[in-house]
Short mmCIF file of C-alpha atoms and ligand atoms in Angstrom, two decimals:
data_model
loop_
_atom_site.label_atom_id
_atom_site.label_comp_id
_atom_site.label_asym_id
_atom_site.label_seq_id
_atom_site.Cartn_x
_atom_site.Cartn_y
_atom_site.Cartn_z
CA MET A 231 9.48 -6.86 -5.20
CA PRO A 232 11.09 -5.40 -2.08
CA GLU A 233 8.57 -4.23 0.46
CA GLN A 234 10.91 -1.39 1.32
CA LEU A 235 14.48 -0.45 0.46
CA ASP A 236 17.09 -2.26 2.54
CA GLY A 237 18.29 -0.16 5.41
CA SER A 238 15.74 2.60 4.89
CA LEU A 239 13.78 1.56 7.94
CA GLU A 240 15.06 -0.36 10.90
CA LEU A 241 12.19 -2.23 12.55
CA SER A 242 12.44 -2.89 16.28
CA GLU A 243 12.27 -6.38 17.74
CA SER A 244 8.63 -5.88 18.76
CA GLN A 245 7.70 -4.49 15.32
CA ARG A 246 9.29 -7.53 13.66
CA LEU A 247 7.33 -9.83 15.93
CA VAL A 248 4.05 -8.06 15.10
CA ARG A 249 4.85 -8.25 11.39
CA LYS A 250 5.54 -11.97 11.50
CA SER A 251 2.45 -12.78 13.57
CA ILE A 252 0.10 -10.76 11.37
CA ARG A 253 1.62 -12.22 8.21
CA ASP A 254 0.95 -15.68 9.61
CA VAL A 255 -2.72 -14.85 10.19
CA CYS A 256 -3.11 -13.21 6.77
CA SER A 257 -1.56 -16.18 4.99
CA GLU A 258 -4.58 -18.26 6.07
CA TYR A 259 -6.90 -16.04 4.00
CA ASP A 260 -6.26 -16.16 0.28
CA ARG A 261 -7.39 -13.99 -2.61
CA GLU A 262 -10.48 -16.14 -3.11
CA TYR A 263 -11.59 -15.44 0.45
CA TRP A 264 -11.46 -11.68 0.01
CA ARG A 265 -12.99 -11.81 -3.46
CA GLU A 266 -15.94 -13.73 -2.09
CA LYS A 267 -16.41 -11.28 0.78
CA SER A 268 -16.31 -8.43 -1.70
CA ALA A 269 -18.76 -10.09 -4.12
CA ASN A 270 -21.24 -10.90 -1.34
CA GLY A 271 -20.72 -7.73 0.69
CA GLU A 272 -20.15 -10.04 3.64
CA TYR A 273 -18.20 -9.00 6.73
CA PRO A 274 -15.00 -11.10 7.12
CA HIS A 275 -16.07 -12.73 10.38
CA GLU A 276 -13.59 -15.60 10.13
CA PHE A 277 -10.61 -13.29 9.64
CA VAL A 278 -11.68 -10.96 12.44
CA ASP A 279 -12.47 -13.88 14.76
CA THR A 280 -8.99 -15.29 14.19
CA LEU A 281 -7.42 -11.94 15.07
CA ALA A 282 -9.71 -11.60 18.11
CA ALA A 283 -8.88 -15.12 19.31
CA GLU A 284 -5.20 -14.19 19.21
CA GLY A 285 -5.86 -11.07 21.28
CA TRP A 286 -5.31 -8.47 18.55
CA MET A 287 -8.54 -6.58 19.33
CA GLY A 288 -6.88 -5.68 22.60
CA ALA A 289 -3.83 -4.25 20.81
CA LEU A 290 -4.20 -0.88 22.55
CA VAL A 291 -5.62 -2.18 25.82
CA PRO A 292 -3.06 -1.90 28.63
CA GLU A 293 -1.54 -5.12 29.91
CA GLU A 294 -3.12 -4.64 33.35
CA TYR A 295 -6.51 -5.22 31.67
CA GLY A 296 -5.25 -8.23 29.74
CA GLY A 297 -4.43 -6.37 26.52
CA ALA A 298 -1.28 -6.25 24.43
CA GLY A 299 -0.43 -2.71 25.53
CA MET A 300 0.98 -1.85 22.11
CA GLY A 301 2.01 1.63 21.05
CA THR A 302 1.77 3.41 17.70
CA PRO A 303 5.10 2.03 16.34
CA GLU A 304 3.74 -1.53 16.60
CA THR A 305 0.19 -0.62 15.52
CA VAL A 306 1.36 0.93 12.24
CA VAL A 307 3.09 -2.34 11.41
CA MET A 308 0.04 -4.39 12.41
CA MET A 309 -2.39 -2.42 10.26
CA GLU A 310 -0.07 -2.01 7.28
CA GLU A 311 0.40 -5.76 7.21
CA ILE A 312 -3.33 -6.45 7.50
CA ALA A 313 -4.00 -4.24 4.48
CA ALA A 314 -1.04 -5.61 2.52
CA GLY A 315 -1.94 -9.20 3.42
CA GLY A 316 -4.65 -9.43 0.76
CA GLY A 317 -7.69 -7.81 2.35
CA GLY A 318 -6.65 -4.24 1.51
CA PHE A 319 -7.82 -1.08 3.29
CA ALA A 320 -11.26 -2.63 3.85
CA ALA A 321 -9.77 -5.53 5.84
CA ALA A 322 -8.02 -3.01 8.08
CA GLN A 323 -11.27 -1.07 8.38
CA ALA A 324 -13.05 -4.25 9.46
CA ILE A 325 -11.21 -4.09 12.77
CA HIS A 326 -9.92 -0.52 12.99
CA GLY A 327 -12.83 0.75 15.10
CA GLY A 328 -12.68 -2.19 17.46
CA ILE A 329 -9.08 -1.37 18.25
CA TYR A 330 -9.29 2.42 18.39
CA ASN A 331 -12.58 2.76 20.28
CA THR A 332 -10.84 1.35 23.33
CA VAL A 333 -8.61 4.44 23.47
CA PRO A 334 -11.21 6.87 24.94
CA LEU A 335 -12.14 4.22 27.49
CA VAL A 336 -8.53 3.67 28.49
CA LYS A 337 -7.88 7.40 28.74
CA TYR A 338 -11.16 8.69 30.14
CA GLY A 339 -13.39 5.78 31.16
CA SER A 340 -14.35 5.23 34.78
CA ASP A 341 -12.63 2.40 36.65
CA ALA A 342 -15.88 0.42 36.59
CA MET A 343 -16.18 0.83 32.80
CA LYS A 344 -12.57 -0.19 32.25
CA GLU A 345 -12.70 -3.18 34.56
CA ASP A 346 -15.92 -4.40 33.00
CA LEU A 347 -15.16 -3.88 29.32
CA LEU A 348 -11.45 -3.83 28.56
CA PRO A 349 -10.64 -7.42 29.62
CA ARG A 350 -13.61 -8.66 27.57
CA VAL A 351 -12.42 -6.72 24.52
CA ALA A 352 -8.91 -8.07 24.98
CA ARG A 353 -10.26 -11.63 25.13
CA GLY A 354 -12.22 -10.98 21.92
CA GLU A 355 -15.60 -11.56 23.62
CA THR A 356 -16.97 -8.02 23.32
CA ALA A 357 -16.67 -5.60 20.42
CA ILE A 358 -16.69 -1.79 20.61
CA GLN A 359 -16.48 -1.41 16.84
CA THR A 360 -18.65 1.67 16.43
CA PHE A 361 -17.82 5.36 16.74
CA CYS A 362 -20.71 7.79 16.15
CA LEU A 363 -19.61 11.30 15.25
CA THR A 364 -20.66 12.23 11.69
CA GLU A 365 -24.14 13.66 11.11
CA PRO A 366 -26.13 14.68 8.02
CA ASN A 367 -25.61 18.36 8.89
CA ALA A 368 -22.13 17.98 10.36
CA GLY A 369 -19.55 16.07 8.32
CA SER A 370 -16.15 17.73 8.26
CA ASP A 371 -17.53 20.47 10.52
CA SER A 372 -17.91 18.16 13.48
CA THR A 373 -18.53 20.77 16.18
CA SER A 374 -21.85 21.47 14.43
CA ILE A 375 -23.31 18.16 15.56
CA GLU A 376 -26.94 18.39 16.64
CA THR A 377 -27.47 15.05 18.40
CA PHE A 378 -28.29 16.12 21.92
CA ALA A 379 -28.07 14.35 25.28
CA ARG A 380 -30.06 16.04 28.04
CA ARG A 381 -29.81 15.12 31.69
CA GLU A 382 -32.99 13.81 33.33
CA GLY A 383 -32.37 12.78 36.95
CA ASP A 384 -29.98 9.86 36.93
CA GLU A 385 -30.18 9.41 33.18
CA TRP A 386 -29.18 10.98 29.89
CA VAL A 387 -31.78 11.13 27.14
CA VAL A 388 -30.42 11.17 23.60
CA ASP A 389 -32.15 12.37 20.43
CA GLY A 390 -30.59 12.87 17.01
CA GLN A 391 -29.27 11.35 13.81
CA LYS A 392 -25.89 10.04 12.77
CA ILE A 393 -24.69 9.08 9.30
CA TRP A 394 -21.89 6.96 7.84
CA ILE A 395 -21.52 5.03 11.07
CA SER A 396 -19.55 1.85 10.41
CA ARG A 397 -19.75 -1.69 11.84
CA VAL A 398 -22.98 -1.27 13.83
CA ASP A 399 -23.87 -4.82 12.72
CA VAL A 400 -20.78 -6.32 14.38
CA SER A 401 -20.58 -4.22 17.50
CA ASP A 402 -21.84 -4.65 21.05
CA TYR A 403 -21.16 -1.07 22.10
CA ALA A 404 -20.80 2.31 20.41
CA VAL A 405 -18.90 5.39 21.47
CA LEU A 406 -21.34 8.25 20.86
CA VAL A 407 -20.45 11.94 20.60
CA ALA A 408 -23.33 14.31 21.39
CA ARG A 409 -23.94 17.90 22.45
CA THR A 410 -24.81 18.35 26.10
CA THR A 411 -24.87 22.16 26.00
CA PRO A 412 -26.37 24.02 23.01
CA LYS A 413 -23.81 25.57 20.66
CA GLU A 414 -25.23 29.04 21.34
CA GLU A 415 -24.55 28.73 25.06
CA VAL A 416 -20.85 27.81 24.97
CA GLU A 417 -17.90 30.16 24.76
CA LYS A 418 -16.18 28.05 22.08
CA ARG A 419 -18.01 25.59 19.86
CA THR A 420 -15.52 22.87 20.79
CA ARG A 421 -17.05 22.96 24.27
CA GLY A 422 -20.36 21.50 25.45
CA ILE A 423 -19.84 18.20 23.63
CA SER A 424 -19.69 14.91 25.56
CA MET A 425 -18.85 11.29 24.92
CA PHE A 426 -21.01 8.30 25.90
CA LEU A 427 -20.88 4.55 25.84
CA VAL A 428 -23.99 3.02 24.28
CA ASP A 429 -25.04 -0.59 24.70
CA LEU A 430 -26.44 -1.15 21.20
CA ALA A 431 -28.65 -4.16 22.00
CA ASP A 432 -30.19 -2.24 24.91
CA ALA A 433 -30.79 0.81 22.70
CA VAL A 434 -32.63 -1.34 20.14
CA GLU A 435 -34.60 -3.09 22.89
CA GLN A 436 -35.70 0.29 24.26
CA GLY A 437 -37.07 1.06 20.80
CA ALA A 438 -34.83 4.15 20.85
CA LEU A 439 -32.41 3.22 18.05
CA GLU A 440 -33.12 2.36 14.43
CA TYR A 441 -30.60 2.10 11.64
CA ASP A 442 -30.48 1.66 7.84
CA VAL A 443 -27.53 0.46 5.85
CA ILE A 444 -26.01 2.86 3.28
CA GLU A 445 -25.41 1.13 -0.07
CA LYS A 446 -21.87 1.97 -1.20
CA SER A 447 -19.32 1.00 -3.80
CA ALA A 448 -16.10 0.82 -1.77
CA SER A 449 -15.14 -1.14 1.32
CA GLU A 450 -18.28 -3.12 0.51
CA PHE A 451 -17.83 -5.80 3.15
CA VAL A 452 -17.64 -3.30 6.02
CA HIS A 453 -21.10 -1.82 6.37
CA SER A 454 -21.97 1.78 7.25
CA TYR A 455 -25.30 3.01 8.54
CA GLN A 456 -27.57 5.94 9.20
CA LEU A 457 -28.69 5.93 12.83
CA TYR A 458 -31.77 7.49 14.45
CA PHE A 459 -31.79 8.00 18.21
CA ASP A 460 -35.21 8.74 19.64
CA GLY A 461 -35.38 9.20 23.40
CA LEU A 462 -32.50 6.79 24.10
CA ARG A 463 -32.05 6.50 27.89
CA LEU A 464 -28.51 6.04 29.13
CA PRO A 465 -27.48 5.67 32.76
CA ALA A 466 -25.42 8.54 34.23
CA SER A 467 -22.49 6.11 34.28
CA ALA A 468 -22.49 5.95 30.45
CA LEU A 469 -20.69 9.31 30.29
CA ILE A 470 -17.07 8.79 29.23
CA GLY A 471 -14.77 11.30 30.87
CA GLU A 472 -15.88 14.82 31.63
CA GLU A 473 -19.17 16.41 30.59
CA GLY A 474 -18.58 19.11 27.98
CA ARG A 475 -15.00 17.99 27.21
CA GLY A 476 -15.90 15.27 24.72
CA PHE A 477 -14.52 17.07 21.68
CA TYR A 478 -11.10 17.44 23.30
CA GLN A 479 -11.25 13.77 24.25
CA VAL A 480 -11.93 12.92 20.57
CA LEU A 481 -8.87 14.95 19.54
CA ASP A 482 -6.64 13.29 22.12
CA GLY A 483 -4.98 10.37 20.36
CA LEU A 484 -6.25 11.41 16.93
CA ASN A 485 -2.75 12.02 15.56
CA GLU A 486 -1.59 8.53 16.47
CA GLU A 487 -4.74 7.07 14.91
CA ARG A 488 -4.17 9.10 11.76
CA LEU A 489 -0.68 7.61 11.43
CA VAL A 490 -2.20 4.16 11.62
CA ILE A 491 -4.70 5.10 8.87
CA ALA A 492 -1.70 6.23 6.81
CA ALA A 493 -0.13 2.81 7.40
CA GLU A 494 -3.33 1.12 6.18
CA CYS A 495 -3.06 3.18 2.97
CA LEU A 496 0.58 2.07 2.61
CA GLY A 497 -0.45 -1.57 2.92
CA LEU A 498 -3.10 -1.16 0.25
CA GLY A 499 -0.61 0.58 -2.05
CA ARG A 500 1.94 -2.19 -1.58
CA LEU A 501 -0.68 -4.83 -2.37
CA ALA A 502 -1.69 -3.00 -5.56
CA ILE A 503 1.90 -2.65 -6.76
CA GLU A 504 2.61 -6.31 -6.06
CA ARG A 505 -0.34 -7.29 -8.24
CA GLY A 506 0.64 -4.80 -10.94
CA VAL A 507 4.23 -6.04 -11.07
CA ALA A 508 3.16 -9.70 -11.15
CA TYR A 509 0.82 -9.08 -14.08
CA ALA A 510 3.37 -6.91 -15.91
CA ASN A 511 5.86 -9.78 -15.76
CA GLU A 512 3.39 -12.42 -16.84
CA ARG A 513 1.26 -10.83 -19.56
CA GLU A 514 2.79 -10.86 -23.04
CA VAL A 515 1.69 -8.51 -25.83
CA PHE A 516 3.63 -7.86 -29.06
CA GLY A 517 5.71 -10.90 -28.18
CA ARG A 518 7.16 -9.58 -24.92
CA PRO A 519 6.10 -9.02 -21.33
CA ILE A 520 4.19 -5.75 -21.03
CA GLY A 521 6.46 -4.85 -18.08
CA GLN A 522 9.28 -4.42 -20.58
CA ASN A 523 7.62 -1.22 -21.76
CA GLN A 524 8.62 1.88 -19.84
CA ALA A 525 5.07 3.22 -20.12
CA VAL A 526 4.02 0.26 -18.00
CA GLN A 527 7.05 0.27 -15.67
CA HIS A 528 7.17 3.94 -14.86
CA PRO A 529 3.76 4.44 -13.19
CA LEU A 530 4.47 1.40 -10.98
CA ALA A 531 7.98 2.65 -10.21
CA GLU A 532 6.74 6.15 -9.46
CA ALA A 533 4.00 4.90 -7.15
CA PHE A 534 6.54 2.67 -5.38
CA ALA A 535 8.83 5.66 -4.81
CA ARG A 536 5.94 7.72 -3.44
CA LEU A 537 4.89 4.90 -1.13
CA GLN A 538 8.44 4.67 0.22
CA ALA A 539 8.51 8.40 0.94
CA ALA A 540 5.14 8.25 2.71
CA LYS A 541 6.32 5.23 4.68
CA GLN A 542 9.44 7.00 5.90
CA LEU A 543 7.33 9.85 7.21
CA THR A 544 4.69 7.59 8.75
CA TYR A 545 7.13 5.31 10.55
CA ALA A 546 9.38 8.16 11.70
CA ALA A 547 6.36 9.97 13.12
CA ALA A 548 5.12 6.76 14.76
CA ASP A 549 8.49 6.50 16.51
CA THR A 550 8.26 10.15 17.53
CA SER A 551 4.84 9.49 19.04
CA ALA A 552 6.43 6.96 21.36
CA SER A 553 8.94 9.49 22.64
CA ASP A 554 8.55 12.82 24.44
CA ARG A 555 9.08 14.79 21.25
CA ASP A 556 5.44 15.02 20.23
CA ALA A 557 5.33 18.75 19.51
CA ASP A 558 4.87 18.40 15.75
CA LEU A 559 2.98 15.14 15.73
CA GLY A 560 -0.16 16.77 14.32
CA ALA A 561 1.81 18.09 11.34
CA TYR A 562 3.50 14.73 10.69
CA ALA A 563 0.32 12.70 11.14
CA ASN A 564 -1.64 14.88 8.73
CA MET A 565 1.13 14.97 6.14
CA ALA A 566 1.60 11.20 6.41
CA LYS A 567 -2.11 10.54 5.88
CA PHE A 568 -2.21 12.92 2.91
CA LEU A 569 0.85 11.43 1.21
CA ALA A 570 -0.04 7.81 1.95
CA ALA A 571 -3.61 8.15 0.63
CA ASP A 572 -2.37 9.78 -2.58
CA ALA A 573 0.42 7.21 -3.00
CA ALA A 574 -2.09 4.37 -2.51
CA PHE A 575 -4.34 5.93 -5.11
CA GLU A 576 -1.50 6.21 -7.64
CA ALA A 577 -0.43 2.64 -6.94
CA ALA A 578 -3.96 1.29 -7.42
CA ASP A 579 -4.45 3.37 -10.56
CA ALA A 580 -1.16 2.06 -12.00
CA ALA A 581 -2.16 -1.51 -11.13
CA VAL A 582 -5.51 -1.12 -12.92
CA GLN A 583 -3.86 0.39 -16.01
CA THR A 584 -1.26 -2.38 -16.08
CA HIS A 585 -4.05 -4.97 -16.20
CA GLY A 586 -5.60 -3.44 -19.33
CA GLY A 587 -9.22 -4.59 -19.68
CA PHE A 588 -8.73 -7.01 -16.81
CA GLY A 589 -8.23 -3.96 -14.60
CA VAL A 590 -11.99 -3.89 -14.17
CA ALA A 591 -12.46 -7.67 -13.96
CA THR A 592 -13.20 -8.57 -10.34
CA GLU A 593 -11.12 -11.73 -10.81
CA TYR A 594 -7.93 -9.65 -10.65
CA ASP A 595 -8.88 -7.69 -7.51
CA VAL A 596 -7.24 -4.44 -8.58
CA ASP A 597 -10.59 -2.76 -9.26
CA ARG A 598 -11.43 -3.27 -5.58
CA TYR A 599 -8.10 -1.80 -4.52
CA PHE A 600 -8.79 1.19 -6.77
CA ARG A 601 -12.19 1.87 -5.19
CA GLU A 602 -10.68 1.54 -1.72
CA ALA A 603 -7.78 3.80 -2.62
CA ARG A 604 -10.27 6.43 -3.75
CA LEU A 605 -12.02 6.10 -0.41
CA THR A 606 -8.80 6.77 1.49
CA ARG A 607 -8.87 10.31 0.09
CA LEU A 608 -12.22 10.85 1.82
CA VAL A 609 -11.99 9.12 5.20
CA PRO A 610 -11.66 9.48 8.07
CA ILE A 611 -10.90 13.04 7.02
CA THR A 612 -10.81 14.41 3.48
CA GLN A 613 -7.55 15.42 1.83
CA GLN A 614 -8.74 19.05 1.70
CA LEU A 615 -9.33 19.20 5.43
CA VAL A 616 -5.84 17.79 5.98
CA LEU A 617 -4.44 20.56 3.79
CA ASN A 618 -6.50 23.10 5.74
CA TYR A 619 -4.74 21.87 8.88
CA ILE A 620 -1.28 22.07 7.32
CA GLY A 621 -2.01 25.53 5.89
CA GLU A 622 -3.16 26.90 9.21
CA LYS A 623 -1.28 25.02 11.91
CA VAL A 624 2.01 24.39 10.12
CA LEU A 625 2.37 27.28 7.68
CA GLY A 626 0.66 29.88 9.85
CA LEU A 627 -1.86 30.92 7.20
CA PRO A 628 -5.25 32.34 8.26
CA ARG A 629 -7.80 29.73 9.33
CA SER A 630 -9.88 28.95 6.24
CA TYR A 631 -12.82 27.06 7.71
C1 LIG B 138 -17.13 4.37 4.19
C2 LIG B 138 -17.22 5.42 5.25
C3 LIG B 138 -17.15 5.05 6.58
C4 LIG B 138 -17.29 6.02 7.59
N1 LIG B 138 -17.29 5.63 8.91
C5 LIG B 138 -17.55 6.55 9.87
C6 LIG B 138 -17.72 6.15 11.23
O1 LIG B 138 -17.62 4.96 11.58
N2 LIG B 138 -18.02 7.11 12.17
C7 LIG B 138 -18.16 8.43 11.83
O2 LIG B 138 -18.43 9.24 12.71
N3 LIG B 138 -17.99 8.84 10.54
C8 LIG B 138 -17.70 7.95 9.55
N4 LIG B 138 -17.57 8.34 8.24
C9 LIG B 138 -17.75 9.76 7.89
C10 LIG B 138 -16.48 10.44 7.42
O3 LIG B 138 -15.66 10.72 8.51
C11 LIG B 138 -16.93 11.71 6.63
O4 LIG B 138 -17.54 11.25 5.43
C12 LIG B 138 -15.78 12.63 6.32
O5 LIG B 138 -15.29 13.20 7.49
C13 LIG B 138 -16.22 13.76 5.37
O6 LIG B 138 -17.40 14.35 5.80
P1 LIG B 138 -18.62 14.51 4.75
O7 LIG B 138 -18.79 13.22 4.05
O8 LIG B 138 -19.80 15.04 5.49
O9 LIG B 138 -18.13 15.58 3.71
P2 LIG B 138 -18.42 17.15 3.79
O10 LIG B 138 -17.96 17.69 5.08
O11 LIG B 138 -19.82 17.37 3.37
O12 LIG B 138 -17.45 17.69 2.65
C14 LIG B 138 -17.78 17.55 1.26
C15 LIG B 138 -16.59 18.01 0.44
O13 LIG B 138 -16.33 19.39 0.65
C16 LIG B 138 -15.00 19.58 1.11
N5 LIG B 138 -14.97 20.68 2.08
C17 LIG B 138 -15.90 21.00 3.01
N6 LIG B 138 -15.52 22.07 3.71
C18 LIG B 138 -14.31 22.44 3.23
C19 LIG B 138 -13.37 23.48 3.55
N7 LIG B 138 -13.60 24.38 4.51
N8 LIG B 138 -12.21 23.54 2.86
C20 LIG B 138 -11.95 22.63 1.87
N9 LIG B 138 -12.80 21.65 1.52
C21 LIG B 138 -13.95 21.55 2.19
C22 LIG B 138 -14.61 18.26 1.75
O14 LIG B 138 -13.20 18.09 1.79
C23 LIG B 138 -15.29 17.28 0.80
O15 LIG B 138 -14.52 17.08 -0.35
C24 LIG B 138 -17.42 7.38 7.23
C25 LIG B 138 -17.47 7.74 5.88
C26 LIG B 138 -17.39 6.79 4.89
C27 LIG B 138 -17.49 7.21 3.45
#
């Protein structure tokens, strides 16, 4: 099966290099490996350690701090290949935070913070895998967060709750988003929010952080938690960037990250179609391969076509992000995520249907892809919220939320 149509996308030299290197790493981890991780709900430490040892956790860390200094065009290739390489969307999610949580530090961190942390991240010694935004009373409506950091002398004191926070168990530090001015006292609700760096071991040692795992049915080897902060003391130097500007700092770089999420969906979709096509060629019913039936071929073909369309948009937008022409990046990034998540879902659904009863047998993996594909329609932003953005910002319709 072609991964894409010849000539439809011209990869650059650096993109080809990333693709080859990641494929080499992925080839060391077979289907059994991922099946076992899924069955045991066990984080893929070996896979992540291999990537870290090769410096991939520092993908977005500038070269001056020992990182790879990659841009979005290379990162979409990296993460698509990780998902397509057998581990699916969950494998990409196992490292996604570690890579993207360096971005606010690079853009807004103090020199001391950058000099201390970024080289260690690039060497794979320290992980900043956790990003704490979502709260029980503020999911999609993130400016309604209630976690509050108040200034006391030279320290910040944090109280509040977070939910659905991933990879706390494999992270040394978290990027925390909290209110520093009450919502009622700011002119716009996007103001008065700040960003902090939290040393997780220190927070636990202070007795100011507790967390419980959330049992879930998708991406089962990447764990998510509910967090309780109770009087957590942070030094003044833990503030990332400017007090009160944290929400804008979250938004900065979000479009590029969303394109990379789209690429992770594309990788999952490709993996699902590959498995569907292989089974359709091999399984014989009524004396012929099931893939000879159009009812089996067409859903796979349709999903493939949709994946190609989503890939064109994702990769073209990733290229745009590297140039000066970033005016419409928000529109492209949101459309790419929407189309790629839906295409991945259709691909996984077609792969399950193609497998007949074995579509739900864990041995064939496609049930896992299906659950992950469903998840891509919910995270990191739901499909409806993406459409809200397109309706308002692209089509000029009244704001609906
Ligand atoms: C596996 C997993 C990992 C996660 N990891 C992290 C993490 O590491 N860090 C973090 O901060 N967060 C994380 N999240 C949270 C994730 O970003 C949120 O779940 C997501 O943004 C949706 O928020 P919600 O679940 O509160 O849904 P809600 O906001 O409660 O929405 C519920 C439903 O209503 C719809 N809806 C609500 N308002 C509107 C509207 N105005 N118009 C149309 N539809 C609307 C939504 O689209 C959705 O379908 C994770 C979530 C999951 C499931």
